[in-house]
Short mmCIF file of the C-alpha atoms (twelve columns), coordinates in Angstrom:
data_MODEL
# 
_entry.id   MODEL 
# 
loop_
_atom_site.group_PDB 
_atom_site.id 
_atom_site.type_symbol 
_atom_site.label_atom_id 
_atom_site.label_alt_id 
_atom_site.label_comp_id 
_atom_site.label_asym_id 
_atom_site.label_seq_id 
_atom_site.Cartn_x 
_atom_site.Cartn_y 
_atom_site.Cartn_z 
_atom_site.pdbx_PDB_model_num 
ATOM 1   C CA . MET A 1   257.588 218.142 -32.512 1 
ATOM 2   C CA . PRO A 2   260.642 219.886 -32.949 1 
ATOM 3   C CA . SER A 3   263.850 218.369 -34.882 1 
ATOM 4   C CA . LEU A 4   265.242 215.108 -33.132 1 
ATOM 5   C CA . PRO A 5   268.084 215.043 -35.280 1 
ATOM 6   C CA . LEU A 6   269.123 218.879 -33.762 1 
ATOM 7   C CA . LEU A 7   268.057 218.492 -30.109 1 
ATOM 8   C CA . ALA A 8   270.250 215.258 -30.172 1 
ATOM 9   C CA . LEU A 9   273.545 217.396 -31.537 1 
ATOM 10  C CA . ARG A 10  272.414 219.686 -28.732 1 
ATOM 11  C CA . TYR A 11  272.170 217.580 -26.260 1 
ATOM 12  C CA . ILE A 12  275.379 215.621 -27.573 1 
ATOM 13  C CA . ALA A 13  277.548 218.885 -27.452 1 
ATOM 14  C CA . TRP A 14  276.601 219.614 -24.180 1 
ATOM 15  C CA . LEU A 15  277.078 216.579 -22.440 1 
ATOM 16  C CA . ILE A 16  280.447 216.018 -24.000 1 
ATOM 17  C CA . GLY A 17  281.460 219.850 -23.057 1 
ATOM 18  C CA . LEU A 18  280.297 219.822 -19.678 1 
ATOM 19  C CA . ARG A 19  282.286 216.314 -18.999 1 
ATOM 20  C CA . ILE A 20  285.693 218.064 -20.724 1 
ATOM 21  C CA . LEU A 21  284.942 221.174 -18.749 1 
ATOM 22  C CA . PHE A 22  284.126 219.666 -15.159 1 
ATOM 23  C CA . GLY A 23  287.160 217.109 -16.039 1 
ATOM 24  C CA . LEU A 24  289.929 220.157 -16.089 1 
ATOM 25  C CA . LEU A 25  287.938 222.056 -13.436 1 
ATOM 26  C CA . VAL A 26  288.866 218.708 -10.998 1 
ATOM 27  C CA . GLN A 27  292.322 218.756 -12.513 1 
ATOM 28  C CA . THR A 28  293.044 221.868 -12.087 1 
ATOM 29  C CA . VAL A 29  290.524 223.120 -8.824  1 
ATOM 30  C CA . GLY A 30  290.615 219.699 -7.318  1 
ATOM 31  C CA . LEU A 31  286.565 219.531 -7.601  1 
ATOM 32  C CA . PRO A 32  285.168 216.165 -6.189  1 
ATOM 33  C CA . ASN A 33  284.608 213.619 -9.063  1 
ATOM 34  C CA . SER A 34  281.002 211.663 -7.240  1 
ATOM 35  C CA . LEU A 35  278.653 209.985 -9.374  1 
ATOM 36  C CA . ALA A 36  275.745 212.471 -8.309  1 
ATOM 37  C CA . THR A 37  277.901 214.757 -10.272 1 
ATOM 38  C CA . GLY A 38  278.351 212.900 -13.098 1 
ATOM 39  C CA . VAL A 39  274.315 212.396 -12.730 1 
ATOM 40  C CA . ILE A 40  273.639 216.195 -12.501 1 
ATOM 41  C CA . LEU A 41  276.124 216.786 -15.308 1 
ATOM 42  C CA . ALA A 42  274.325 214.728 -17.853 1 
ATOM 43  C CA . ASP A 43  270.723 216.118 -16.303 1 
ATOM 44  C CA . ALA A 44  271.303 220.008 -16.701 1 
ATOM 45  C CA . PRO A 45  271.615 220.159 -20.273 1 
ATOM 46  C CA . LEU A 46  268.263 219.060 -20.756 1 
ATOM 47  C CA . THR A 47  266.756 222.388 -19.609 1 
ATOM 48  C CA . ASP A 48  268.341 223.672 -22.539 1 
ATOM 49  C CA . ILE A 49  266.714 220.617 -24.528 1 
ATOM 50  C CA . GLY A 50  263.542 221.256 -23.599 1 
ATOM 51  C CA . MET A 51  263.354 224.805 -24.038 1 
ATOM 52  C CA . GLN A 52  264.542 224.491 -27.245 1 
ATOM 53  C CA . ALA A 53  262.153 221.639 -28.074 1 
ATOM 54  C CA . VAL A 54  259.014 224.417 -27.047 1 
ATOM 55  C CA . LYS A 55  260.984 227.043 -29.228 1 
ATOM 56  C CA . ARG A 56  260.971 224.914 -32.329 1 
ATOM 57  C CA . ALA A 57  257.483 223.260 -32.343 1 
ATOM 58  C CA . SER A 58  255.135 224.046 -34.454 1 
ATOM 59  C CA . ARG A 59  252.675 222.628 -31.794 1 
ATOM 60  C CA . ALA A 60  251.719 221.883 -28.133 1 
ATOM 61  C CA . LEU A 61  253.656 219.083 -27.115 1 
ATOM 62  C CA . VAL A 62  252.087 215.904 -25.525 1 
ATOM 63  C CA . VAL A 63  253.664 213.060 -23.346 1 
ATOM 64  C CA . ALA A 64  254.038 211.342 -25.910 1 
ATOM 65  C CA . ASP A 65  256.891 213.791 -27.824 1 
ATOM 66  C CA . TRP A 66  258.113 214.072 -24.339 1 
ATOM 67  C CA . ALA A 67  258.361 210.434 -24.056 1 
ATOM 68  C CA . VAL A 68  260.246 210.384 -27.497 1 
ATOM 69  C CA . ILE A 69  262.697 213.539 -26.474 1 
ATOM 70  C CA . TRP A 70  263.677 211.651 -23.104 1 
ATOM 71  C CA . GLY A 71  264.261 208.525 -24.801 1 
ATOM 72  C CA . LEU A 72  266.413 210.041 -27.270 1 
ATOM 73  C CA . CYS A 73  268.673 212.153 -24.661 1 
ATOM 74  C CA . LEU A 74  268.286 208.768 -22.139 1 
ATOM 75  C CA . SER A 75  269.912 206.866 -25.293 1 
ATOM 76  C CA . ILE A 76  272.341 209.141 -26.031 1 
ATOM 77  C CA . PHE A 77  273.928 209.165 -22.403 1 
ATOM 78  C CA . VAL A 78  273.467 205.783 -22.779 1 
ATOM 79  C CA . ALA A 79  275.708 205.174 -25.573 1 
ATOM 80  C CA . VAL A 80  278.275 207.740 -24.512 1 
ATOM 81  C CA . GLN A 81  278.919 207.302 -20.649 1 
ATOM 82  C CA . VAL A 82  278.389 203.293 -21.004 1 
ATOM 83  C CA . ILE A 83  278.210 201.588 -24.429 1 
ATOM 84  C CA . LEU A 84  281.522 203.375 -25.987 1 
ATOM 85  C CA . PRO A 85  283.532 203.293 -23.134 1 
ATOM 86  C CA . ALA A 86  282.822 199.623 -22.551 1 
ATOM 87  C CA . ILE A 87  283.839 199.061 -26.203 1 
ATOM 88  C CA . PHE A 88  287.370 200.886 -26.009 1 
ATOM 89  C CA . LEU A 89  288.209 200.445 -22.078 1 
ATOM 90  C CA . ALA A 90  288.838 197.140 -20.287 1 
ATOM 91  C CA . PRO A 91  288.500 198.610 -17.131 1 
ATOM 92  C CA . MET A 92  284.605 199.227 -18.133 1 
ATOM 93  C CA . ARG A 93  283.993 196.148 -19.444 1 
ATOM 94  C CA . ALA A 94  285.064 194.327 -16.038 1 
ATOM 95  C CA . VAL A 95  282.573 196.552 -14.156 1 
ATOM 96  C CA . LEU A 96  279.834 195.824 -16.618 1 
ATOM 97  C CA . ALA A 97  281.135 192.115 -16.246 1 
ATOM 98  C CA . ASP A 98  280.527 192.097 -12.543 1 
ATOM 99  C CA . PRO A 99  277.232 192.008 -10.984 1 
ATOM 100 C CA . ALA A 100 277.730 194.368 -8.623  1 
ATOM 101 C CA . GLY A 101 279.485 197.149 -11.233 1 
ATOM 102 C CA . LEU A 102 276.688 196.671 -13.252 1 
ATOM 103 C CA . GLN A 103 273.919 196.779 -10.453 1 
ATOM 104 C CA . ARG A 104 275.407 200.239 -9.927  1 
ATOM 105 C CA . THR A 105 275.924 201.145 -13.541 1 
ATOM 106 C CA . LEU A 106 272.113 200.337 -14.468 1 
ATOM 107 C CA . VAL A 107 271.012 202.066 -10.595 1 
ATOM 108 C CA . ILE A 108 273.247 205.649 -12.424 1 
ATOM 109 C CA . VAL A 109 271.023 205.168 -15.464 1 
ATOM 110 C CA . ALA A 110 267.880 204.716 -13.541 1 
ATOM 111 C CA . ALA A 111 268.816 207.892 -11.048 1 
ATOM 112 C CA . THR A 112 270.018 209.673 -14.584 1 
ATOM 113 C CA . GLY A 113 266.649 209.086 -16.292 1 
ATOM 114 C CA . GLY A 114 264.879 210.300 -13.515 1 
ATOM 115 C CA . MET A 115 266.422 213.253 -13.015 1 
ATOM 116 C CA . MET A 116 266.280 213.886 -17.183 1 
ATOM 117 C CA . VAL A 117 262.362 213.915 -16.534 1 
ATOM 118 C CA . VAL A 118 262.719 216.551 -13.441 1 
ATOM 119 C CA . PHE A 119 265.353 218.560 -15.974 1 
ATOM 120 C CA . LEU A 120 262.757 218.700 -19.078 1 
ATOM 121 C CA . TRP A 121 259.879 219.663 -17.242 1 
ATOM 122 C CA . ILE A 122 261.872 222.257 -15.984 1 
ATOM 123 C CA . GLY A 123 263.294 223.558 -19.365 1 
ATOM 124 C CA . GLN A 124 259.480 223.507 -20.290 1 
ATOM 125 C CA . ARG A 125 258.138 225.356 -17.910 1 
ATOM 126 C CA . SER A 126 260.776 228.298 -18.349 1 
ATOM 127 C CA . VAL A 127 259.685 229.312 -22.138 1 
ATOM 128 C CA . ARG A 128 257.037 230.391 -24.046 1 
ATOM 129 C CA . GLY A 129 255.740 228.360 -27.327 1 
ATOM 130 C CA . PRO A 130 252.798 227.181 -29.110 1 
ATOM 131 C CA . GLY A 131 249.772 226.406 -26.930 1 
ATOM 132 C CA . ARG A 132 251.377 227.860 -23.827 1 
ATOM 133 C CA . ALA A 133 251.168 231.247 -22.493 1 
ATOM 134 C CA . GLY A 134 254.713 230.828 -20.343 1 
ATOM 135 C CA . ASN A 135 256.102 232.677 -17.824 1 
# 
């Protein structure tokens, strides 16, 4: 199993870095800022996380290992994108207090979790590692 704190820090750096870069592009170039874009921005780093997990593993990773990595990344996403804003921003608390807003937030988290699986799979398929012949 690769080092989970290292993978967590890598995901946090990707998540925050991409969010800042995209925010600047939205403000300067006028790129659209949709919910789907937010899901992709949160999921795209999982290709790198999947590749790093395979490269740094001392053995072939099994489904349970991938589930732990997925859960780690999903919990970081929820903490950074939902919990921290709810703590510090009153509008986010209002969104979560409204049943329709809470439902929309849960749908976004579920969509992000599903896409994380796909991007982890793409990442792990892209690299050679222990127990894998690779491409």
